[in-house]
Short mmCIF file of C-alpha atoms and ligand atoms in Angstrom, two decimals:
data_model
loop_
_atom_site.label_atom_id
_atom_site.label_comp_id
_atom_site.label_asym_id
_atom_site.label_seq_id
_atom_site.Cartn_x
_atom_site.Cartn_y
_atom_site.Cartn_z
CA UNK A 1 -7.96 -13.99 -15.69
CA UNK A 2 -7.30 -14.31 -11.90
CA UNK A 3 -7.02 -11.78 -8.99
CA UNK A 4 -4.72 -12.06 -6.38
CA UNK A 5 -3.99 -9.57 -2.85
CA UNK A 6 -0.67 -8.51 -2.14
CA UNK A 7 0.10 -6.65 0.94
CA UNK A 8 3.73 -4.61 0.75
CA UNK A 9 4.87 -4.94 4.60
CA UNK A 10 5.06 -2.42 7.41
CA UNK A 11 9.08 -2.90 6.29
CA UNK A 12 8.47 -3.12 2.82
CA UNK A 13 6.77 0.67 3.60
CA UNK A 14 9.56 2.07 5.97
CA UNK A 15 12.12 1.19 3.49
CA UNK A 16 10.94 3.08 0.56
CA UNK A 17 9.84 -0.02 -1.50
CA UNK A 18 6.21 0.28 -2.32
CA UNK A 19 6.94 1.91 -5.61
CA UNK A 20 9.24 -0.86 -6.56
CA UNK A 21 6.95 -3.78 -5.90
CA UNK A 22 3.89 -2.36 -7.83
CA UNK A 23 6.50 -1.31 -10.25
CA UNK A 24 7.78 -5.22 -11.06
CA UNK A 25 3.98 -6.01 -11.25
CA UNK A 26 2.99 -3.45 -13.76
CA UNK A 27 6.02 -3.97 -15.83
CA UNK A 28 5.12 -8.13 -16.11
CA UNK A 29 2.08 -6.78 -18.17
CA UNK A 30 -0.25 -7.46 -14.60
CA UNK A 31 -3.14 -4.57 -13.92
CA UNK A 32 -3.61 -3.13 -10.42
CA UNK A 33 -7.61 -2.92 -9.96
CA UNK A 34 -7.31 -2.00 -6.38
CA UNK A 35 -5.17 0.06 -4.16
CA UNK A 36 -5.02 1.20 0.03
CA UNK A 37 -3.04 2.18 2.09
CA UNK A 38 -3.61 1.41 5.69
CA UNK A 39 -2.71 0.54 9.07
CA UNK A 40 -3.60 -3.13 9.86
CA UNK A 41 -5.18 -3.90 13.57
CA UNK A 42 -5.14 -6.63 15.79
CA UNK A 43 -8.36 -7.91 14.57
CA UNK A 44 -8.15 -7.92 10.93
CA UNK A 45 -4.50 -9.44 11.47
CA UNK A 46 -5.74 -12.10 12.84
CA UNK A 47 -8.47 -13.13 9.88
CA UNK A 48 -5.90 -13.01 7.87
CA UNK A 49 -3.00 -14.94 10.02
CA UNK A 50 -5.92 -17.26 11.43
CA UNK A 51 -4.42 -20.42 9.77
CA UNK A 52 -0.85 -19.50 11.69
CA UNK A 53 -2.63 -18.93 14.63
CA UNK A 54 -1.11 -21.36 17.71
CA UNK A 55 2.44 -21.12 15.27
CA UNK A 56 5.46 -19.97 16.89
CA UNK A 57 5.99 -17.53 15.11
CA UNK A 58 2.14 -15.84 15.12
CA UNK A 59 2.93 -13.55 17.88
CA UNK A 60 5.96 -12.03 16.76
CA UNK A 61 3.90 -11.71 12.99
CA UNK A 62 1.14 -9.94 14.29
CA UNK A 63 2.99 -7.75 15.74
CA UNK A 64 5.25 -6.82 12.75
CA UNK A 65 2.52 -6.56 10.19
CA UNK A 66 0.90 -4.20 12.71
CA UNK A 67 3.87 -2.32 13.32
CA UNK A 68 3.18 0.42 10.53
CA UNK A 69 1.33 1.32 7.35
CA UNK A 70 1.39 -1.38 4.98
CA UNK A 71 0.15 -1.33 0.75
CA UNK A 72 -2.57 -3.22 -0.15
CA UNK A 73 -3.29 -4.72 -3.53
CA UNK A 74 -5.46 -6.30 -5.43
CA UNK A 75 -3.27 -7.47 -8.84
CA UNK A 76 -4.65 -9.25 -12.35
CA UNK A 77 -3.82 -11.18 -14.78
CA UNK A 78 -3.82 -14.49 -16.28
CA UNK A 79 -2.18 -17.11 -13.94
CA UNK A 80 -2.21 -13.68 -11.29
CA UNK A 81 -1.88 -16.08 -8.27
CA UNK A 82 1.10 -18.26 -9.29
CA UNK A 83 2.93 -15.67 -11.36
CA UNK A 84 2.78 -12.87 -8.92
CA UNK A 85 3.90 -15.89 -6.14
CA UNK A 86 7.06 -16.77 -7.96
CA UNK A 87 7.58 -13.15 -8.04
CA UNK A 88 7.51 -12.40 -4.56
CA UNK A 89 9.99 -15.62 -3.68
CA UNK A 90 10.58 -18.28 -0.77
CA UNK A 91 9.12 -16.96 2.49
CA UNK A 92 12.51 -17.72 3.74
CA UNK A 93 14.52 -14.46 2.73
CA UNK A 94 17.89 -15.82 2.91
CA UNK A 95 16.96 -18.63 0.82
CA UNK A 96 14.87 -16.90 -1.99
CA UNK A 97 16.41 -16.40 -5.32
CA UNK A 98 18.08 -13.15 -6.90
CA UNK A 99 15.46 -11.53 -9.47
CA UNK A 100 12.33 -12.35 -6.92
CA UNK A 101 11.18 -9.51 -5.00
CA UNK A 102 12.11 -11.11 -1.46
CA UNK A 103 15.64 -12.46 -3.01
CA UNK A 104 16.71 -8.84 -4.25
CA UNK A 105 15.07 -6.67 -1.03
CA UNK A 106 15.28 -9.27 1.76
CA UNK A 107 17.26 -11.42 4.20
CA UNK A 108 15.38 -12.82 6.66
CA UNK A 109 11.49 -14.65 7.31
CA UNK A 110 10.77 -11.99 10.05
CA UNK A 111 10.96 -9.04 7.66
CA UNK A 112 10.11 -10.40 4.77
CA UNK A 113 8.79 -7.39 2.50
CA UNK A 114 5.45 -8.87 0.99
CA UNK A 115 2.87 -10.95 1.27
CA UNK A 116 1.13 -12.29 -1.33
CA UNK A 117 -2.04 -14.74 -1.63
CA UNK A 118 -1.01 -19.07 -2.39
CA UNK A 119 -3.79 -19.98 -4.17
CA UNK A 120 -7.45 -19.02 -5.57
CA UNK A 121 -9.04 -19.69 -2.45
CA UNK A 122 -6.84 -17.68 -0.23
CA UNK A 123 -7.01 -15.33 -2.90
CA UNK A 124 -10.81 -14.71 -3.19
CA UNK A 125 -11.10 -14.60 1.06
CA UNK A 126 -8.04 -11.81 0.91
CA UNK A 127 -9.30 -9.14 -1.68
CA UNK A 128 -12.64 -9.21 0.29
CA UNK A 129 -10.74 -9.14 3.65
CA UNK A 130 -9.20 -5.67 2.24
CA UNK A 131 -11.59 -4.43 -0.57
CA UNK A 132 -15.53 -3.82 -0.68
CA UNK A 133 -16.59 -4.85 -4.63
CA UNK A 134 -16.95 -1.53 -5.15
CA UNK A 135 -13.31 -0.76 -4.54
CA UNK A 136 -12.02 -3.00 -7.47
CA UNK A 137 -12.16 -1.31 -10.41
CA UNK A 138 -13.11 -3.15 -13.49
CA UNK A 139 -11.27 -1.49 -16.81
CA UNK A 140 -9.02 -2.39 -19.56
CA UNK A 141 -5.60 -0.32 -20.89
CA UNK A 142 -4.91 0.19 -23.77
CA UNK A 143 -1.74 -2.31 -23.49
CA UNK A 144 -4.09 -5.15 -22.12
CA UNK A 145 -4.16 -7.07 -25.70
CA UNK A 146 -0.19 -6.56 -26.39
CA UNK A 147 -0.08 -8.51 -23.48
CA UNK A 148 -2.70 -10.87 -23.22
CA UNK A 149 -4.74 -10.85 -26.42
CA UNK A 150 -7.48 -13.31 -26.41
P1 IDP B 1 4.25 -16.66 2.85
O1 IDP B 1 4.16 -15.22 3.30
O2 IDP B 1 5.41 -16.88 1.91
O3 IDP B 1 2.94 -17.19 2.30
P2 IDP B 1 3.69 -18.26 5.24
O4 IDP B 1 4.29 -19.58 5.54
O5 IDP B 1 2.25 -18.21 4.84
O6 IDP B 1 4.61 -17.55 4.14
O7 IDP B 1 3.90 -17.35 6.53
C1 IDP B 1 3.26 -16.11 6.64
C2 IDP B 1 4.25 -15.10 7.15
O8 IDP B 1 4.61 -15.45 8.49
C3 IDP B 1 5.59 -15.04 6.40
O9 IDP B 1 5.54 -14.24 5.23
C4 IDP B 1 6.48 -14.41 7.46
O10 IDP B 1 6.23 -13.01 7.57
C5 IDP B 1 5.96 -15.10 8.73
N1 IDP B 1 6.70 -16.31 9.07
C6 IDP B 1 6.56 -17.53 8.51
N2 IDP B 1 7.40 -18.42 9.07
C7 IDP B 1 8.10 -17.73 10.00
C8 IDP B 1 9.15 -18.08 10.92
O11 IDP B 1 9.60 -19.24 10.99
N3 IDP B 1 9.63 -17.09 11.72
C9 IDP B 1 9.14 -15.81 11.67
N4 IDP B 1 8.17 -15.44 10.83
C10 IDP B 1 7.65 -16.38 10.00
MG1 MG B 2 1.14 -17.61 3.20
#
């Protein structure tokens, strides 16, 4: 089993979509243990951007994923990280395929819907950027085993 964090955008938000995205995840068998929503700041925008910082693009992303309310989740499953990044799709809209989340909702790298974490690292310093331990909630459904028995 593996956790990942994905973050539906301030755009993502504004265009009706957050019931979409968790939808895809809970429909590929995945299990949401945590949920927020919440209004990013300056500061915790930049923990999480600090590896873009000096890009030149970091300015302009700050400001968009501060620009409005954005989803926060923390998703499992086996293989969480790499299954729910091929979901999501090439950061670069225009280029991401049809049947990915950014390739069906999305056109450009500016306003790119999602973000979602790239590997277990990333992953681990995300959902405790967003969620105390006490916010992830540890529980199986009762569909768990018809999709991942063990
Ligand atoms: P990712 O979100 O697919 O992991 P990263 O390369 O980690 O992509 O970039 C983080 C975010 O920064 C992207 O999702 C996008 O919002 C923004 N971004 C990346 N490259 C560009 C760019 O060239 N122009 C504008 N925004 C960009
Ligand atoms: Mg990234």
């Amino acid at each position: 089993m593996e956790r990942t964090l994905i973050i539906v955008k301030p755009d993502g938000v504004q265009r009706g979509l957050v019931g979409e995205v968790l939808r895809r995840f809970e429909t590929r068998g995945l299990r949401v243990a945590a949920l927020r929503l919440i209004r990013i700041d300056r500061d915790l925008a930049a923990r999480h951007y600090a590896v873009h910082q000096g890009k030149p693009f970091y300015h302009g992303l700050v400001a968009y994923i501060t620009s409005g309310p954005v989803a926060v989740a923390a998703i499992e499953g086996p293989d969480a990280i790499q299954v729910v990044r091929r979901m999501v799709g090439a950061t670069r809209s225009n280029e991401a395929a049809p049947g990915t989340i950014r390739g069906d909702y999305a056109l450009t790298v500016g306003r790119n819907i999602i973000h979602a974490s790239d590997a277990p690292e990333t992953a681990a310093f995300e959902v405790d950027l967003y969620f105390a331990p006490s916010d992830l909630h540890a529980y199986e459904r009762a569909t768990d085993p018809w999709v991942f028995p063990n």
